Amino acid sequence: MTTASLRLFFVGSVFAYRALFNWLSPGGYIFQKMAFPLVQLAFFALVGAFGGARPLSFYLLGNAMIVTFQAMFSIANAVADERWQGTLPYVVGSPANRVVLFFGRGAVHVFDGIIDVVAALGLAVLVFGLDLSHATWPGIALAALVGSLGACAFGLFIGAVAYLVLDANFLANLALFAIVLLTGANVPLEELPSWAGTLSTLLPLTRTVAASRGFAAGGELAAGLPLLAGDVVVAAVWGLAGFALFQTLETQARRRGTLEGF
Amino acid sequence: MPAITLDHVRRVFRTSTGVIRRKRKDVVALEDLSLEVGEGELFGLLGPNGAGKTTTVKILTTLLIPTAGRASVLGYDVVRDARQIRPRVGFVFGGERGLYYRVSGRDNLEYFAELYAVEPRRIRVRVDELLDLVGLRDRANERVEGYSRGMKQRLHLARMLLHDPAVLFLDEPTIGLDPIGARELREAVERLHAAGKTIVLTTHYMFEADALCDRIGVINEGKLVALGTPEELKRLVSDKSVVELEVYGVGEEHLARLRALDFVDSVAVERRELRELLRVQTALGERAVPRLMASLERLEVGRVSVREATLEDAYVRLVGKLE
Amino acid sequence: MRRELRAFSASTRLWLRYMAVDRFMLFCAFVQPFFIAVTVMYMLHHQPQFDPVYVVVGSALTGIWSVVLFDGSWAINSERFQGTLELLVGAPSSLYAVIAGKLAGGMAFSVTSMALSYAVGAWLFGYSIVVRDVPAFAVAFVLALIAIGALGVLIAPLGILARSVRQFLTVLEHPIYILGGFLFPVLLLPGWLLPISYALPPYWAAVALHGTSSGELSGVAFAEVCAVLLLSSLACFVLAAPLFRLVLRRARVEGTLSLT
Ligand SMILES: Nc1ncnc2c1ncn2[C@@H]1O[C@H](COP(=O)(O)OP(=O)(O)OP(=O)(O)O)[C@@H](O)[C@H]1O
Ligand SMILES: [Mg+2]
C-alpha cells in the first residue's frame, strides 16, 4: 500500500464515522451496533436451548462468532451509501483507488466487530451461563480477529457485486443468513445435505466457528491454528475476487456509461 | 374578501449544527410578511434564493405553522381550519421529488384522486383529461422513474388539478423545464387564470412574472420590499435608463467610484468570461455615458449600450443583487 | 369516514404493488422467514415431540412481525424521503388512514410468508403439516394479523418522533421474536421478562396460532385469547390517533415534513 492509499484509507474511515455520527448519535450508533447481533445471538441460543440436540455452549459459541460479521454490512454499505446519495459517479470520476477507499470506510468496523464479540461472549457467560473458565483465550481472540477479517473480505466482495445488482443491504442480509445456517454455528455440518456442506466450506467462518469451540473447551492453540489459517485463505480468496470484480465492473460501467444508472 | 391574507406572518426555523456538541441556530425565513391576494388574481412572488418564497407557500398550504402572525386562505385560518383549506387548494413544488417512482404516472394520479376524494365514477375520466392536458397520455402507463424531469413536473401539475381546486400554488413550476416546456406551462397557467382560479406563482424569471402576473410581490430576506402590478414596479425605474458597459478587469475601487456619482442610482456587475458587464441605472440616459467613461479612467471599455429599464432592472434595484 | 376508507384502500393497493418490487420487504417477508424456517427445522427436529407446524407458524410470525416493524417504523419517513409526505399532509384525507392502509398492504403481503414457511416444511423436509383445528386457526389468524398490524399503526408515528426512537424500533426485530415466544416457549425466559411478553400483542398472536394449530387451545381459553387480541388491536388503534396528531403538529411547527 502506498502512502497515498494509506492516507485515503484513513480519510475514508474518518469520513465514514463523521457521516455516521451526523446521522446517528454516537450512543445510538453503539446501541444499534451492539443490540442487533446480541439479540440475534440470544434468539438462536434460546431456540437451541428449547430443542437443540447439542449442548447450549454449541449454539452460544457459534453465534458469538457470527457477530463478527457485522463488519460485512459496513463495507458493503459503504458502496450502497454512495449510490443512495448519488455520489458514486463523482467518486469513480476521482483518481482515488476506490477499493482502498471503500475498504477504509468499512475496515474501521473490524474494531466494532471485535468489541461486539467481547460483548457477545459476556452475554453468553453472564446470561446463558457459558463456562469459559478453561478457555484458551489467545485462541478465542485470534478467532474473533480472523472472523472479522473474513467479514471484511466478504463484505468487499458483496460490495462489488452490489455495484452490479444494486442492493448491498439485501445481499449482505442474505449472506448473513447463509452464514447462520451453513457455517455450523446452529446446525451441525454433518446434518446438512452434501451440496450445502460444500457451500459451507466456501464460507469464511466455518472453520473459525469450529476452532472457537475447541478453544472454549480448553483446546490447544496449535490445534486450532490450522483451522484459522484455512479461514484466512478462504477470506483472502473472497477479498481478491472482490477486488478483481471491482476493477472489471468499473471498466465496464465506464465503457457502457451505466455509472449514472447506479 | 381576499382569497389569501397574510397578516404579520413570521416564521423561524431552528437548526442545529455540529457533531458532538450541537449548536442551535435560528434562521428567520419570514421576518414580518403582510399581503393580500384577491380572488381570481394571479399573484407572483419574486425574490432571490432563500428569500422565503417557499416558506410562504408552505404556510399557505398548511404544511408549516407560522411562528407568529395569522394567515388565511378563502377565509379559513391556516392553523385552525387546515381541514377546510386542504380540499380547496392545490400545490406543486418545482422539481422532481414527490412522486411514487415505482408505479406509473396514471397510478400516481389515481392514488391522489382517492386521497382528494374525487368522485369515484369520475376518476378515470378526470385522470385522462388531465393526462391529455399535460400531454402525458401516451406515457401514462410507464413507471415514473423513467420519466424525464419535465414529464415529472407536468405530472405534478396534473396532480395539483385533480380535485379542481379554487386556489393554486405553484412554487417555481418552470424550474428545469426546456424553453418549450416552460412556455407550455405558462400557457396552462394562463388558461387556469382565465378560468377564474386564484394563483400564487413563485419564480426567478422576471419575464415570466411580467408576462403572467396581475400583481407581483418582491420579498427579500423575509420582508416584502415591493408590491404592485408589473407596470407599477417598472415605474420605479421608469424615468431611468440602463447603461450597459462591457469592461475588462473592473475592480472594487471602480465600482465604488461609479456608485459615488450623484446621477447613478445603482450599479450591478455580471461577470462573464474575461470581461464584466456593468449595468448602471441612471436618469441621465445617453448623457451619462461620457461621464461614466471618464470615471472608469484607464479601464478598457468594450461595447456600450443604453436601453430603457425593465422589470428585471426594477428587481435588481429592489433586492440589490443580480442572480 | 367514507373518505378515510377510500384513502385507506387506495394506500393498501398502492403499497401492495410497491412492496412487490421492494427488495427489503421481499427480504423480510420471504428470504428471512425461509432461512429461519430451515435453520429452526434443523435445530428442533430431534425433539421427541417435534411438530413441524410449530416451526411453520413460528417462522411465519417472524416474517409478519419483521414486515410490520419495518413497514411501520418507516411508513412515514419513507414518504418524507420521497418528498410525498407534504402531498399526503396537504391532502384532505388523514395521514392515519393512509398509513393504516399501507400497513394493511404490508399485512396482506406478509401472509405469503406463512405459505412460504409451509412450503419449506412440506417440500424441503417432506413433513406432513397438519393444522389440528382449522376453523379456530382461521379465526386466530385473522385476529393475529389485525393485532400485529394495529401495533404497526401505533409504531408509525413513533417512527418520526425522533431518530433515537427509530433506532430503538429497528432493533426490536429479534427481541419480539424472543418475547413473543414465536419459536420457543417464553417460559424459557427469565421470570422478570414474562410480564413484558404478556403485554405484547405478538405474544398473544403466537399463543393463538400455536394453540389452534396444535389443537391445544380451545373453548373458553381460546375465546379469552381472541378477546385479548381484539382488545389490544382496539387499544393500538385508539392510542395511535392522538400520536398522529401530535407528530404532525410537531412536524408543521418544526418544518420537518420535507427534507429541506
Ligand atoms: N426546514 C427548514 N429548516 C431550516 N431552515 C429552513 C427550512 N426551510 C427553509 N429554511 C430557511 O429559510 C429561508 C427561506 O427559505 P425558502 O425556502 O422559503 O426560500 P425561497 O425563497 O423559496 O428560496 P429559493 O429561491 O432558493 O427556493 C432560507 O434561509 C432557508 O435556509
Ligand atoms: Mg423555494
Tab-separated table of C-alpha atoms in Angstrom, chain A residues 22-25 27-29 31-32 35-36 39-40 42-53 59 84 165-167 170 173-174 177-178 180-181 186-187 191-193, chain C residues 23-24 26-27 31-32 35-36 38-40 42-47 49 54 62 74 80-81 163-164 166-168 170-171 173-175 177-178 182-185 188-190:
chain	number	residue	atom	x	y	z
A	22	ASN	CA	-24.069	13.241	11.726
A	23	TRP	CA	-26.816	10.802	11.108
A	24	LEU	CA	-26.875	8.818	14.318
A	25	SER	CA	-25.805	9.975	17.722
A	27	GLY	CA	-24.835	6.486	21.739
A	28	GLY	CA	-27.498	5.459	19.279
A	29	TYR	CA	-24.910	4.003	16.970
A	31	PHE	CA	-26.733	0.771	20.807
A	32	GLN	CA	-27.784	-0.269	17.318
A	35	ALA	CA	-28.022	-4.642	20.172
A	36	PHE	CA	-28.747	-6.286	16.856
A	39	VAL	CA	-30.393	-10.226	20.365
A	40	GLN	CA	-29.892	-12.393	17.318
A	42	ALA	CA	-29.999	-14.708	22.185
A	43	PHE	CA	-32.729	-15.794	19.803
A	44	PHE	CA	-30.822	-18.699	18.279
A	45	ALA	CA	-29.365	-19.698	21.633
A	46	LEU	CA	-32.884	-19.896	23.059
A	47	VAL	CA	-34.128	-21.964	20.137
A	48	GLY	CA	-31.141	-24.235	20.735
A	49	ALA	CA	-31.926	-24.393	24.430
A	50	PHE	CA	-35.538	-25.236	23.655
A	51	GLY	CA	-34.976	-28.204	21.428
A	52	GLY	CA	-31.499	-28.418	20.018
A	53	ALA	CA	-29.658	-31.722	20.018
A	59	TYR	CA	-25.048	-22.531	19.936
A	84	TRP	CA	-28.009	6.288	-2.424
A	165	VAL	CA	-27.022	-5.878	-8.859
A	166	LEU	CA	-27.741	-2.713	-6.921
A	167	ASP	CA	-28.551	-3.748	-3.405
A	170	PHE	CA	-30.099	-7.178	0.563
A	173	ASN	CA	-28.559	-9.844	4.793
A	174	LEU	CA	-28.782	-12.844	2.532
A	177	PHE	CA	-28.473	-15.872	6.930
A	178	ALA	CA	-26.428	-18.207	4.794
A	180	VAL	CA	-26.305	-18.542	10.249
A	181	LEU	CA	-27.447	-21.696	8.514
A	186	ASN	CA	-26.505	-23.583	14.636
A	187	VAL	CA	-26.774	-26.704	12.549
A	191	GLU	CA	-26.676	-32.860	9.192
A	192	LEU	CA	-26.671	-30.652	6.103
A	193	PRO	CA	-27.175	-32.193	2.676
C	23	ARG	CA	-36.169	-5.854	-2.105
C	24	PHE	CA	-36.045	-5.108	1.569
C	26	LEU	CA	-39.220	-9.123	-0.025
C	27	PHE	CA	-36.349	-9.994	2.221
C	31	VAL	CA	-35.985	-14.673	2.478
C	32	GLN	CA	-35.598	-14.230	6.201
C	35	PHE	CA	-33.848	-19.122	6.373
C	36	ILE	CA	-35.309	-19.042	9.847
C	38	VAL	CA	-34.912	-24.020	7.537
C	39	THR	CA	-32.458	-23.310	10.344
C	40	VAL	CA	-35.014	-23.886	13.084
C	42	TYR	CA	-32.803	-28.426	11.558
C	43	MET	CA	-32.367	-27.301	15.137
C	44	LEU	CA	-35.621	-28.667	16.520
C	45	HIS	CA	-36.309	-31.830	14.574
C	46	HIS	CA	-34.517	-34.019	17.114
C	47	GLN	CA	-37.116	-33.226	19.724
C	49	GLN	CA	-42.454	-34.286	20.471
C	54	TYR	CA	-44.900	-25.243	15.193
C	62	THR	CA	-41.164	-13.754	12.361
C	74	TRP	CA	-40.501	3.614	8.098
C	80	ARG	CA	-40.630	12.079	3.700
C	81	PHE	CA	-37.591	10.870	1.780
C	163	ARG	CA	-34.207	9.439	15.323
C	164	SER	CA	-33.316	7.708	18.552
C	166	ARG	CA	-36.459	4.911	15.249
C	167	GLN	CA	-33.112	3.360	16.049
C	168	PHE	CA	-34.647	1.715	19.050
C	170	THR	CA	-35.203	-1.086	14.361
C	171	VAL	CA	-33.512	-3.332	16.899
C	173	GLU	CA	-36.971	-7.266	15.457
C	174	HIS	CA	-35.372	-10.188	17.287
C	175	PRO	CA	-36.463	-9.150	20.787
C	177	TYR	CA	-39.207	-12.965	18.151
C	178	ILE	CA	-37.953	-13.817	21.621
C	182	PHE	CA	-42.550	-17.417	18.254
C	183	LEU	CA	-40.204	-20.402	18.149
C	184	PHE	CA	-39.787	-21.469	21.746
C	185	PRO	CA	-41.954	-21.152	24.837
C	188	LEU	CA	-37.564	-20.443	28.928
C	189	LEU	CA	-37.033	-16.757	29.599
C	190	PRO	CA	-36.125	-15.351	32.987
